[in-house]
Each structure stands twice: as C-alpha cells, then as structure tokens.
JSON list of C-alpha atoms and ligand atoms in Angstrom, two decimals:
[
{"chain": "A", "resi": 28, "resn": "MET", "atom": "CA", "xyz": [66.45, 99.72, 102.77]},
{"chain": "A", "resi": 29, "resn": "THR", "atom": "CA", "xyz": [68.40, 98.58, 98.58]},
{"chain": "A", "resi": 30, "resn": "ALA", "atom": "CA", "xyz": [69.55, 101.52, 96.63]},
{"chain": "A", "resi": 31, "resn": "VAL", "atom": "CA", "xyz": [68.66, 101.06, 93.06]},
{"chain": "A", "resi": 32, "resn": "LEU", "atom": "CA", "xyz": [71.62, 102.17, 90.29]},
{"chain": "A", "resi": 33, "resn": "THR", "atom": "CA", "xyz": [70.62, 102.48, 86.48]},
{"chain": "A", "resi": 34, "resn": "TRP", "atom": "CA", "xyz": [73.03, 103.19, 84.57]},
{"chain": "A", "resi": 35, "resn": "LEU", "atom": "CA", "xyz": [72.93, 105.91, 81.89]},
{"chain": "A", "resi": 36, "resn": "GLY", "atom": "CA", "xyz": [75.58, 104.69, 80.08]},
{"chain": "A", "resi": 37, "resn": "HIS", "atom": "CA", "xyz": [79.14, 106.64, 79.70]},
{"chain": "A", "resi": 38, "resn": "GLY", "atom": "CA", "xyz": [80.59, 107.66, 83.79]},
{"chain": "A", "resi": 39, "resn": "THR", "atom": "CA", "xyz": [76.94, 108.63, 84.04]},
{"chain": "A", "resi": 40, "resn": "TRP", "atom": "CA", "xyz": [74.58, 106.87, 87.27]},
{"chain": "A", "resi": 41, "resn": "LEU", "atom": "CA", "xyz": [71.33, 107.58, 88.79]},
{"chain": "A", "resi": 42, "resn": "ILE", "atom": "CA", "xyz": [70.95, 106.09, 92.26]},
{"chain": "A", "resi": 43, "resn": "GLU", "atom": "CA", "xyz": [67.96, 105.96, 93.83]},
{"chain": "A", "resi": 44, "resn": "ALA", "atom": "CA", "xyz": [68.13, 105.39, 97.87]},
{"chain": "A", "resi": 45, "resn": "ASP", "atom": "CA", "xyz": [64.61, 105.24, 98.91]},
{"chain": "A", "resi": 46, "resn": "ASP", "atom": "CA", "xyz": [62.86, 108.50, 97.87]},
{"chain": "A", "resi": 47, "resn": "THR", "atom": "CA", "xyz": [66.18, 111.04, 97.40]},
{"chain": "A", "resi": 48, "resn": "LYS", "atom": "CA", "xyz": [67.55, 110.44, 93.83]},
{"chain": "A", "resi": 49, "resn": "ILE", "atom": "CA", "xyz": [71.49, 111.03, 93.48]},
{"chain": "A", "resi": 50, "resn": "LEU", "atom": "CA", "xyz": [72.76, 111.67, 89.87]},
{"chain": "A", "resi": 51, "resn": "LEU", "atom": "CA", "xyz": [76.62, 110.91, 89.02]},
{"chain": "A", "resi": 52, "resn": "ASP", "atom": "CA", "xyz": [78.52, 112.37, 86.51]},
{"chain": "A", "resi": 53, "resn": "PRO", "atom": "CA", "xyz": [75.12, 114.11, 84.23]},
{"chain": "A", "resi": 54, "resn": "PHE", "atom": "CA", "xyz": [76.40, 113.44, 80.77]},
{"chain": "A", "resi": 55, "resn": "LEU", "atom": "CA", "xyz": [73.06, 112.95, 78.94]},
{"chain": "A", "resi": 56, "resn": "ASP", "atom": "CA", "xyz": [72.33, 115.04, 75.87]},
{"chain": "A", "resi": 57, "resn": "GLU", "atom": "CA", "xyz": [75.57, 114.61, 74.01]},
{"chain": "A", "resi": 58, "resn": "ASN", "atom": "CA", "xyz": [75.92, 111.03, 75.10]},
{"chain": "A", "resi": 59, "resn": "PRO", "atom": "CA", "xyz": [75.50, 108.77, 72.40]},
{"chain": "A", "resi": 60, "resn": "SER", "atom": "CA", "xyz": [74.50, 106.33, 74.68]},
{"chain": "A", "resi": 61, "resn": "SER", "atom": "CA", "xyz": [72.40, 107.81, 77.60]},
{"chain": "A", "resi": 62, "resn": "PRO", "atom": "CA", "xyz": [68.56, 105.99, 77.06]},
{"chain": "A", "resi": 63, "resn": "VAL", "atom": "CA", "xyz": [67.64, 109.91, 78.89]},
{"chain": "A", "resi": 64, "resn": "LYS", "atom": "CA", "xyz": [67.51, 113.52, 77.78]},
{"chain": "A", "resi": 65, "resn": "ALA", "atom": "CA", "xyz": [68.59, 115.56, 80.63]},
{"chain": "A", "resi": 66, "resn": "ALA", "atom": "CA", "xyz": [65.07, 117.54, 80.92]},
{"chain": "A", "resi": 67, "resn": "ASP", "atom": "CA", "xyz": [63.74, 114.44, 81.88]},
{"chain": "A", "resi": 68, "resn": "ILE", "atom": "CA", "xyz": [66.04, 113.76, 84.95]},
{"chain": "A", "resi": 69, "resn": "ASP", "atom": "CA", "xyz": [64.94, 114.90, 88.96]},
{"chain": "A", "resi": 70, "resn": "ALA", "atom": "CA", "xyz": [68.03, 114.98, 91.24]},
{"chain": "A", "resi": 71, "resn": "ASP", "atom": "CA", "xyz": [68.63, 115.90, 95.03]},
{"chain": "A", "resi": 72, "resn": "TYR", "atom": "CA", "xyz": [71.34, 115.74, 94.80]},
{"chain": "A", "resi": 73, "resn": "ILE", "atom": "CA", "xyz": [74.32, 115.30, 91.62]},
{"chain": "A", "resi": 74, "resn": "LEU", "atom": "CA", "xyz": [77.72, 114.64, 92.19]},
{"chain": "A", "resi": 75, "resn": "VAL", "atom": "CA", "xyz": [80.91, 115.75, 90.22]},
{"chain": "A", "resi": 76, "resn": "SER", "atom": "CA", "xyz": [83.82, 113.92, 90.03]},
{"chain": "A", "resi": 77, "resn": "HIS", "atom": "CA", "xyz": [86.02, 116.57, 87.70]},
{"chain": "A", "resi": 78, "resn": "GLY", "atom": "CA", "xyz": [85.55, 119.38, 85.46]},
{"chain": "A", "resi": 79, "resn": "HIS", "atom": "CA", "xyz": [85.69, 116.79, 81.56]},
{"chain": "A", "resi": 80, "resn": "PHE", "atom": "CA", "xyz": [82.94, 117.49, 79.31]},
{"chain": "A", "resi": 81, "resn": "ASP", "atom": "CA", "xyz": [81.85, 113.97, 79.57]},
{"chain": "A", "resi": 82, "resn": "HIS", "atom": "CA", "xyz": [80.96, 114.02, 83.35]},
{"chain": "A", "resi": 83, "resn": "ILE", "atom": "CA", "xyz": [79.74, 117.56, 84.01]},
{"chain": "A", "resi": 84, "resn": "ALA", "atom": "CA", "xyz": [77.75, 118.71, 80.86]},
{"chain": "A", "resi": 85, "resn": "ASP", "atom": "CA", "xyz": [74.39, 118.44, 82.29]},
{"chain": "A", "resi": 86, "resn": "ALA", "atom": "CA", "xyz": [75.44, 119.54, 85.64]},
{"chain": "A", "resi": 87, "resn": "VAL", "atom": "CA", "xyz": [73.98, 123.33, 85.67]},
{"chain": "A", "resi": 88, "resn": "PRO", "atom": "CA", "xyz": [70.51, 122.89, 83.45]},
{"chain": "A", "resi": 89, "resn": "ILE", "atom": "CA", "xyz": [69.93, 119.89, 86.06]},
{"chain": "A", "resi": 90, "resn": "ALA", "atom": "CA", "xyz": [70.71, 121.58, 89.14]},
{"chain": "A", "resi": 91, "resn": "LYS", "atom": "CA", "xyz": [68.63, 124.57, 87.79]},
{"chain": "A", "resi": 92, "resn": "ARG", "atom": "CA", "xyz": [65.73, 123.53, 86.76]},
{"chain": "A", "resi": 93, "resn": "THR", "atom": "CA", "xyz": [65.44, 121.22, 90.06]},
{"chain": "A", "resi": 94, "resn": "GLY", "atom": "CA", "xyz": [67.15, 122.80, 92.35]},
{"chain": "A", "resi": 95, "resn": "ALA", "atom": "CA", "xyz": [69.66, 120.31, 93.47]},
{"chain": "A", "resi": 96, "resn": "THR", "atom": "CA", "xyz": [72.78, 120.11, 95.71]},
{"chain": "A", "resi": 97, "resn": "VAL", "atom": "CA", "xyz": [76.01, 119.65, 93.55]},
{"chain": "A", "resi": 98, "resn": "ILE", "atom": "CA", "xyz": [78.31, 117.94, 95.68]},
{"chain": "A", "resi": 99, "resn": "ALA", "atom": "CA", "xyz": [81.88, 118.59, 93.64]},
{"chain": "A", "resi": 100, "resn": "VAL", "atom": "CA", "xyz": [85.35, 119.16, 94.96]},
{"chain": "A", "resi": 101, "resn": "PHE", "atom": "CA", "xyz": [85.97, 123.06, 96.37]},
{"chain": "A", "resi": 102, "resn": "GLU", "atom": "CA", "xyz": [87.45, 124.34, 92.57]},
{"chain": "A", "resi": 103, "resn": "ILE", "atom": "CA", "xyz": [84.34, 122.76, 90.72]},
{"chain": "A", "resi": 104, "resn": "ALA", "atom": "CA", "xyz": [81.75, 123.83, 93.60]},
{"chain": "A", "resi": 105, "resn": "GLU", "atom": "CA", "xyz": [83.24, 127.27, 92.77]},
{"chain": "A", "resi": 106, "resn": "TRP", "atom": "CA", "xyz": [83.04, 127.11, 89.08]},
{"chain": "A", "resi": 107, "resn": "LEU", "atom": "CA", "xyz": [79.49, 125.91, 89.38]},
{"chain": "A", "resi": 108, "resn": "LYS", "atom": "CA", "xyz": [78.39, 128.92, 91.76]},
{"chain": "A", "resi": 109, "resn": "ASN", "atom": "CA", "xyz": [79.42, 131.24, 88.84]},
{"chain": "A", "resi": 110, "resn": "GLN", "atom": "CA", "xyz": [77.53, 129.49, 86.60]},
{"chain": "A", "resi": 111, "resn": "GLY", "atom": "CA", "xyz": [74.01, 130.48, 88.78]},
{"chain": "A", "resi": 112, "resn": "ILE", "atom": "CA", "xyz": [73.92, 127.08, 90.67]},
{"chain": "A", "resi": 113, "resn": "GLU", "atom": "CA", "xyz": [72.68, 127.87, 94.50]},
{"chain": "A", "resi": 114, "resn": "ASN", "atom": "CA", "xyz": [73.23, 125.61, 95.81]},
{"chain": "A", "resi": 115, "resn": "THR", "atom": "CA", "xyz": [76.68, 123.85, 95.91]},
{"chain": "A", "resi": 116, "resn": "LEU", "atom": "CA", "xyz": [78.14, 121.21, 99.16]},
{"chain": "A", "resi": 117, "resn": "ALA", "atom": "CA", "xyz": [82.10, 121.63, 98.79]},
{"chain": "A", "resi": 118, "resn": "MET", "atom": "CA", "xyz": [84.54, 119.28, 99.60]},
{"chain": "A", "resi": 119, "resn": "ASN", "atom": "CA", "xyz": [87.90, 117.36, 99.31]},
{"chain": "A", "resi": 120, "resn": "VAL", "atom": "CA", "xyz": [89.33, 114.65, 98.40]},
{"chain": "A", "resi": 121, "resn": "GLY", "atom": "CA", "xyz": [89.61, 112.41, 101.98]},
{"chain": "A", "resi": 122, "resn": "GLY", "atom": "CA", "xyz": [86.68, 114.20, 103.10]},
{"chain": "A", "resi": 123, "resn": "SER", "atom": "CA", "xyz": [83.16, 112.54, 104.03]},
{"chain": "A", "resi": 124, "resn": "VAL", "atom": "CA", "xyz": [79.81, 114.16, 104.52]},
{"chain": "A", "resi": 125, "resn": "GLU", "atom": "CA", "xyz": [76.32, 112.94, 105.97]},
{"chain": "A", "resi": 126, "resn": "LEU", "atom": "CA", "xyz": [73.67, 113.86, 104.48]},
{"chain": "A", "resi": 127, "resn": "PRO", "atom": "CA", "xyz": [69.96, 112.13, 105.20]},
{"chain": "A", "resi": 128, "resn": "PHE", "atom": "CA", "xyz": [70.47, 109.26, 102.79]},
{"chain": "A", "resi": 129, "resn": "GLY", "atom": "CA", "xyz": [73.57, 108.13, 103.91]},
{"chain": "A", "resi": 130, "resn": "LYS", "atom": "CA", "xyz": [77.49, 109.38, 103.77]},
{"chain": "A", "resi": 131, "resn": "VAL", "atom": "CA", "xyz": [79.19, 110.75, 100.76]},
{"chain": "A", "resi": 132, "resn": "THR", "atom": "CA", "xyz": [83.14, 110.48, 101.28]},
{"chain": "A", "resi": 133, "resn": "MET", "atom": "CA", "xyz": [85.88, 111.63, 98.36]},
{"chain": "A", "resi": 134, "resn": "THR", "atom": "CA", "xyz": [88.59, 109.37, 97.64]},
{"chain": "A", "resi": 135, "resn": "ILE", "atom": "CA", "xyz": [91.60, 109.74, 95.34]},
{"chain": "A", "resi": 136, "resn": "ALA", "atom": "CA", "xyz": [91.64, 109.23, 91.25]},
{"chain": "A", "resi": 137, "resn": "TYR", "atom": "CA", "xyz": [94.19, 109.36, 89.27]},
{"chain": "A", "resi": 138, "resn": "HIS", "atom": "CA", "xyz": [93.04, 111.37, 86.01]},
{"chain": "A", "resi": 139, "resn": "SER", "atom": "CA", "xyz": [93.27, 114.97, 85.50]},
{"chain": "A", "resi": 140, "resn": "SER", "atom": "CA", "xyz": [90.46, 117.96, 85.55]},
{"chain": "A", "resi": 141, "resn": "GLN", "atom": "CA", "xyz": [89.51, 120.91, 83.59]},
{"chain": "A", "resi": 142, "resn": "LEU", "atom": "CA", "xyz": [86.31, 122.55, 83.16]},
{"chain": "A", "resi": 143, "resn": "PRO", "atom": "CA", "xyz": [85.05, 123.17, 79.74]},
{"chain": "A", "resi": 144, "resn": "ASP", "atom": "CA", "xyz": [85.91, 126.75, 79.50]},
{"chain": "A", "resi": 145, "resn": "GLY", "atom": "CA", "xyz": [89.08, 126.04, 80.89]},
{"chain": "A", "resi": 146, "resn": "SER", "atom": "CA", "xyz": [88.94, 126.46, 84.27]},
{"chain": "A", "resi": 147, "resn": "TYR", "atom": "CA", "xyz": [91.15, 124.16, 86.73]},
{"chain": "A", "resi": 148, "resn": "GLY", "atom": "CA", "xyz": [88.81, 121.85, 88.27]},
{"chain": "A", "resi": 149, "resn": "GLY", "atom": "CA", "xyz": [91.18, 120.78, 91.41]},
{"chain": "A", "resi": 150, "resn": "ASN", "atom": "CA", "xyz": [91.83, 117.17, 92.13]},
{"chain": "A", "resi": 151, "resn": "PRO", "atom": "CA", "xyz": [89.87, 114.73, 90.22]},
{"chain": "A", "resi": 152, "resn": "VAL", "atom": "CA", "xyz": [88.05, 112.24, 92.68]},
{"chain": "A", "resi": 153, "resn": "GLY", "atom": "CA", "xyz": [86.21, 109.17, 93.12]},
{"chain": "A", "resi": 154, "resn": "PHE", "atom": "CA", "xyz": [83.30, 108.64, 95.65]},
{"chain": "A", "resi": 155, "resn": "VAL", "atom": "CA", "xyz": [82.05, 105.95, 98.41]},
{"chain": "A", "resi": 156, "resn": "LEU", "atom": "CA", "xyz": [78.71, 105.93, 98.91]},
{"chain": "A", "resi": 157, "resn": "THR", "atom": "CA", "xyz": [77.20, 104.08, 102.45]},
{"chain": "A", "resi": 158, "resn": "ILE", "atom": "CA", "xyz": [73.35, 104.23, 102.05]},
{"chain": "A", "resi": 159, "resn": "ALA", "atom": "CA", "xyz": [71.60, 101.74, 104.59]},
{"chain": "A", "resi": 160, "resn": "ARG", "atom": "CA", "xyz": [75.50, 100.51, 105.39]},
{"chain": "A", "resi": 161, "resn": "LYS", "atom": "CA", "xyz": [76.32, 99.80, 101.95]},
{"chain": "A", "resi": 162, "resn": "ARG", "atom": "CA", "xyz": [79.37, 100.51, 100.85]},
{"chain": "A", "resi": 163, "resn": "ILE", "atom": "CA", "xyz": [79.27, 101.63, 96.53]},
{"chain": "A", "resi": 164, "resn": "TYR", "atom": "CA", "xyz": [82.61, 102.52, 95.38]},
{"chain": "A", "resi": 165, "resn": "PHE", "atom": "CA", "xyz": [83.10, 105.19, 92.25]},
{"chain": "A", "resi": 166, "resn": "ALA", "atom": "CA", "xyz": [86.71, 104.92, 91.13]},
{"chain": "A", "resi": 167, "resn": "CYS", "atom": "CA", "xyz": [85.14, 107.47, 88.45]},
{"chain": "A", "resi": 168, "resn": "ASP", "atom": "CA", "xyz": [88.08, 108.35, 85.70]},
{"chain": "A", "resi": 169, "resn": "THR", "atom": "CA", "xyz": [91.09, 106.93, 87.21]},
{"chain": "A", "resi": 170, "resn": "ALA", "atom": "CA", "xyz": [94.07, 105.17, 86.01]},
{"chain": "A", "resi": 171, "resn": "LEU", "atom": "CA", "xyz": [94.27, 101.63, 88.56]},
{"chain": "A", "resi": 172, "resn": "PHE", "atom": "CA", "xyz": [95.95, 102.90, 91.91]},
{"chain": "A", "resi": 173, "resn": "GLU", "atom": "CA", "xyz": [97.30, 100.81, 95.34]},
{"chain": "A", "resi": 174, "resn": "ASP", "atom": "CA", "xyz": [95.66, 102.81, 97.28]},
{"chain": "A", "resi": 175, "resn": "MET", "atom": "CA", "xyz": [92.34, 101.02, 96.12]},
{"chain": "A", "resi": 176, "resn": "LYS", "atom": "CA", "xyz": [93.63, 98.67, 98.80]},
{"chain": "A", "resi": 177, "resn": "LEU", "atom": "CA", "xyz": [92.67, 101.03, 101.75]},
{"chain": "A", "resi": 178, "resn": "ILE", "atom": "CA", "xyz": [89.34, 102.03, 100.02]},
{"chain": "A", "resi": 179, "resn": "GLY", "atom": "CA", "xyz": [88.51, 98.19, 100.12]},
{"chain": "A", "resi": 180, "resn": "MET", "atom": "CA", "xyz": [89.36, 97.97, 103.66]},
{"chain": "A", "resi": 181, "resn": "ASP", "atom": "CA", "xyz": [85.96, 98.84, 104.71]},
{"chain": "A", "resi": 182, "resn": "HIS", "atom": "CA", "xyz": [84.09, 96.42, 103.23]},
{"chain": "A", "resi": 183, "resn": "ILE", "atom": "CA", "xyz": [83.10, 97.58, 99.72]},
{"chain": "A", "resi": 184, "resn": "HIS", "atom": "CA", "xyz": [79.27, 96.16, 98.68]},
{"chain": "A", "resi": 185, "resn": "LEU", "atom": "CA", "xyz": [79.61, 97.45, 94.61]},
{"chain": "A", "resi": 186, "resn": "ALA", "atom": "CA", "xyz": [82.39, 98.88, 92.91]},
{"chain": "A", "resi": 187, "resn": "VAL", "atom": "CA", "xyz": [81.35, 100.47, 90.05]},
{"chain": "A", "resi": 188, "resn": "LEU", "atom": "CA", "xyz": [84.83, 100.75, 87.52]},
{"chain": "A", "resi": 189, "resn": "PRO", "atom": "CA", "xyz": [86.40, 101.98, 84.21]},
{"chain": "A", "resi": 190, "resn": "ILE", "atom": "CA", "xyz": [86.82, 99.53, 81.62]},
{"chain": "A", "resi": 191, "resn": "GLY", "atom": "CA", "xyz": [87.43, 101.72, 78.91]},
{"chain": "A", "resi": 192, "resn": "ASP", "atom": "CA", "xyz": [90.77, 102.16, 78.55]},
{"chain": "A", "resi": 193, "resn": "LEU", "atom": "CA", "xyz": [92.86, 104.91, 76.36]},
{"chain": "A", "resi": 194, "resn": "PHE", "atom": "CA", "xyz": [91.29, 108.00, 79.33]},
{"chain": "A", "resi": 195, "resn": "THR", "atom": "CA", "xyz": [91.09, 105.26, 82.42]},
{"chain": "A", "resi": 196, "resn": "MET", "atom": "CA", "xyz": [92.35, 102.20, 83.42]},
{"chain": "A", "resi": 197, "resn": "GLY", "atom": "CA", "xyz": [91.42, 99.32, 81.07]},
{"chain": "A", "resi": 198, "resn": "PRO", "atom": "CA", "xyz": [89.38, 95.64, 81.34]},
{"chain": "A", "resi": 199, "resn": "ARG", "atom": "CA", "xyz": [92.95, 94.62, 82.64]},
{"chain": "A", "resi": 200, "resn": "GLU", "atom": "CA", "xyz": [93.68, 97.31, 84.81]},
{"chain": "A", "resi": 201, "resn": "SER", "atom": "CA", "xyz": [90.27, 96.40, 86.20]},
{"chain": "A", "resi": 202, "resn": "LEU", "atom": "CA", "xyz": [90.90, 93.25, 87.08]},
{"chain": "A", "resi": 203, "resn": "ARG", "atom": "CA", "xyz": [93.89, 94.09, 89.06]},
{"chain": "A", "resi": 204, "resn": "ALA", "atom": "CA", "xyz": [91.31, 97.17, 90.88]},
{"chain": "A", "resi": 205, "resn": "ILE", "atom": "CA", "xyz": [88.87, 94.41, 91.75]},
{"chain": "A", "resi": 206, "resn": "GLU", "atom": "CA", "xyz": [91.66, 92.09, 93.66]},
{"chain": "A", "resi": 207, "resn": "LEU", "atom": "CA", "xyz": [92.47, 95.47, 95.38]},
{"chain": "A", "resi": 208, "resn": "LEU", "atom": "CA", "xyz": [89.05, 96.33, 96.19]},
{"chain": "A", "resi": 209, "resn": "ALA", "atom": "CA", "xyz": [87.52, 93.01, 96.88]},
{"chain": "A", "resi": 210, "resn": "PRO", "atom": "CA", "xyz": [84.22, 94.41, 96.63]},
{"chain": "A", "resi": 211, "resn": "ARG", "atom": "CA", "xyz": [80.87, 91.69, 96.06]},
{"chain": "A", "resi": 212, "resn": "MET", "atom": "CA", "xyz": [79.95, 92.78, 93.05]},
{"chain": "A", "resi": 213, "resn": "VAL", "atom": "CA", "xyz": [81.51, 94.86, 90.40]},
{"chain": "A", "resi": 214, "resn": "ALA", "atom": "CA", "xyz": [80.19, 97.09, 87.42]},
{"chain": "A", "resi": 215, "resn": "PRO", "atom": "CA", "xyz": [81.86, 98.29, 84.35]},
{"chain": "A", "resi": 216, "resn": "ALA", "atom": "CA", "xyz": [81.86, 102.13, 83.19]},
{"chain": "A", "resi": 217, "resn": "HIS", "atom": "CA", "xyz": [82.74, 104.27, 80.90]},
{"chain": "A", "resi": 218, "resn": "TYR", "atom": "CA", "xyz": [83.23, 102.07, 77.91]},
{"chain": "A", "resi": 219, "resn": "ASN", "atom": "CA", "xyz": [81.48, 101.51, 74.71]},
{"chain": "A", "resi": 220, "resn": "THR", "atom": "CA", "xyz": [80.38, 105.41, 74.66]},
{"chain": "A", "resi": 221, "resn": "TRP", "atom": "CA", "xyz": [82.93, 106.03, 71.54]},
{"chain": "A", "resi": 222, "resn": "PRO", "atom": "CA", "xyz": [85.08, 103.50, 68.82]},
{"chain": "A", "resi": 223, "resn": "GLU", "atom": "CA", "xyz": [87.73, 104.90, 70.91]},
{"chain": "A", "resi": 224, "resn": "ILE", "atom": "CA", "xyz": [86.68, 103.05, 74.18]},
{"chain": "A", "resi": 225, "resn": "GLU", "atom": "CA", "xyz": [85.13, 99.84, 72.65]},
{"chain": "A", "resi": 226, "resn": "GLN", "atom": "CA", "xyz": [85.63, 96.72, 74.76]},
{"chain": "A", "resi": 227, "resn": "ASP", "atom": "CA", "xyz": [84.24, 93.27, 75.13]},
{"chain": "A", "resi": 228, "resn": "VAL", "atom": "CA", "xyz": [81.97, 93.64, 78.15]},
{"chain": "A", "resi": 229, "resn": "GLU", "atom": "CA", "xyz": [81.19, 89.61, 78.41]},
{"chain": "A", "resi": 230, "resn": "GLU", "atom": "CA", "xyz": [84.95, 88.53, 77.79]},
{"chain": "A", "resi": 231, "resn": "TRP", "atom": "CA", "xyz": [85.35, 91.31, 80.69]},
{"chain": "A", "resi": 232, "resn": "SER", "atom": "CA", "xyz": [82.83, 89.42, 82.91]},
{"chain": "A", "resi": 233, "resn": "LEU", "atom": "CA", "xyz": [84.45, 85.73, 82.42]},
{"chain": "A", "resi": 234, "resn": "ASP", "atom": "CA", "xyz": [87.58, 87.33, 83.63]},
{"chain": "A", "resi": 235, "resn": "VAL", "atom": "CA", "xyz": [85.96, 89.08, 86.69]},
{"chain": "A", "resi": 236, "resn": "ARG", "atom": "CA", "xyz": [84.86, 85.42, 87.09]},
{"chain": "A", "resi": 237, "resn": "HIS", "atom": "CA", "xyz": [87.51, 83.63, 86.62]},
{"chain": "A", "resi": 238, "resn": "VAL", "atom": "CA", "xyz": [90.84, 85.98, 88.26]},
{"chain": "A", "resi": 239, "resn": "THR", "atom": "CA", "xyz": [88.66, 87.26, 91.29]},
{"chain": "A", "resi": 240, "resn": "THR", "atom": "CA", "xyz": [86.40, 86.86, 93.96]},
{"chain": "A", "resi": 241, "resn": "ALA", "atom": "CA", "xyz": [83.54, 89.48, 92.78]},
{"chain": "A", "resi": 242, "resn": "GLN", "atom": "CA", "xyz": [80.18, 89.03, 90.94]},
{"chain": "A", "resi": 243, "resn": "PRO", "atom": "CA", "xyz": [80.25, 91.08, 87.72]},
{"chain": "A", "resi": 244, "resn": "ARG", "atom": "CA", "xyz": [77.09, 93.17, 87.04]},
{"chain": "A", "resi": 245, "resn": "VAL", "atom": "CA", "xyz": [77.01, 93.97, 83.52]},
{"chain": "A", "resi": 246, "resn": "VAL", "atom": "CA", "xyz": [73.75, 96.28, 82.32]},
{"chain": "A", "resi": 247, "resn": "SER", "atom": "CA", "xyz": [73.28, 97.84, 79.06]},
{"chain": "A", "resi": 248, "resn": "PRO", "atom": "CA", "xyz": [72.39, 101.83, 79.36]},
{"chain": "A", "resi": 249, "resn": "GLY", "atom": "CA", "xyz": [68.88, 102.40, 81.27]},
{"chain": "A", "resi": 250, "resn": "GLY", "atom": "CA", "xyz": [69.64, 98.86, 82.99]},
{"chain": "A", "resi": 251, "resn": "LYS", "atom": "CA", "xyz": [69.39, 98.55, 86.76]},
{"chain": "A", "resi": 252, "resn": "ILE", "atom": "CA", "xyz": [71.33, 97.16, 89.69]},
{"chain": "A", "resi": 253, "resn": "TYR", "atom": "CA", "xyz": [69.58, 96.47, 92.99]},
{"chain": "A", "resi": 254, "resn": "VAL", "atom": "CA", "xyz": [72.55, 96.62, 95.76]},
{"chain": "L", "resi": 315, "resn": "NI", "atom": "NI1", "xyz": [88.08, 112.77, 82.27]},
{"chain": "L", "resi": 316, "resn": "MN", "atom": "MN1", "xyz": [85.42, 110.83, 81.47]}
]
C-alpha cells in the first residue's frame, strides 16, 4: 500500500491510505495558501496537533459534516465534544493507538496550545503515523528538540518539519532535526503562508541535499508526496 500525502498549505495535510482519508490540522477557509475549501474536504479521521486557530480552524465543521473521528490530546478532545463533535479519540503524549489504516503515535512538541476561545489546550503534540510498516513523522508546530533522536530510532520514512521560523523552528534548525531523525525523505511545512514566515524553500532544499542524507520533497499547495 502506498500512502499519498497532499499538502493543503501551512500545516494542513491530507493523508490517503487506501480508502481512508486522514486530515491533519485542518486550516483551509482562512488559509491564504490553501488550494481547497473546508466544504470540499472528506475525512474519516482528523488529527489535531494543538489548539491554535491555524491548526484547528476547520476541524469542527468538517467533523460535523463528515462524522470523522477527531484524534487529539485529551483537553482538545473534551473541548471538541463541547462543540458538538460526536466522535473523538482522546490520547496523550507517548501513547499509540491501532486503527484500521495503521498506528497513530502522539509525540512531544515544544510549543504552546490555547484553543480559539481561550480554553487550555493541554500539551501541543506531533504525530507518527505507521502505515503499511512505513513511518511518517509530522513534527507539527515545534522547536528543535534533542529527543527527535529517539523518534528517529525507529526508521522514519518521511519527516514533515516546519521551516517557517518565528512561531516554530526555522530552516537552519530543521537541518539539525533531520540529522537527529535521519529520515529517508523530508518535506517542509508551515512556511510562506504569510510574509512573517516566508522562506526560500529552494535554498533549504539545496542545504538538505548538501548537509544531510535525506531526500527533500518540496511540493506546492495541492501537490502530492507518495510514501
Ligand atoms: Ni501553533
Ligand atoms: Mn501554527
């Protein structure tokens, strides 16, 4: 089985594993770089890494329309229930869950997490998805942290890292993250959405080729990566 990832701009990804659609951090209608609108997206599962609007903005309407199961840290899962979401799967950092399409593991992330109405969002997280024995690591919003070495100890096929800087690690730190994770492929995210996080992704891609062993996979919003 091949998993197909479509970048929907910013931190939003659609992962298709056979007939299962997994949507990560849905931020579409207000996202200036998104190629699609929330009303046009189907999902079986929605993963939410933390409570900031640019990761959860469209989770409630898409979950209500599709009946998708929303996977998030306990505090966000509770908040979503209060928003009328019926299907939630609460987890916490370090835990894994086996689902029909594969395994979801929640990892640490160094960031913050407040929900749009000011509610406490618990700890921010990243995710490792294991689909057909291939591991895809979504760092989501985070600083560089040395424990990425632990995450990389089980072979990572594709690492998706933020490179926008300002709110997350930037291009330079992402090179260190790649060293720690040692993934086969690496894709950038969370950049060029707004002027504040504009980055030269071609330059980044050259640096990845020169100083790491990973293959850069750069796509435009709407572009696909085959894992
Ligand atoms: Ni954030
Ligand atoms: Mn963000």
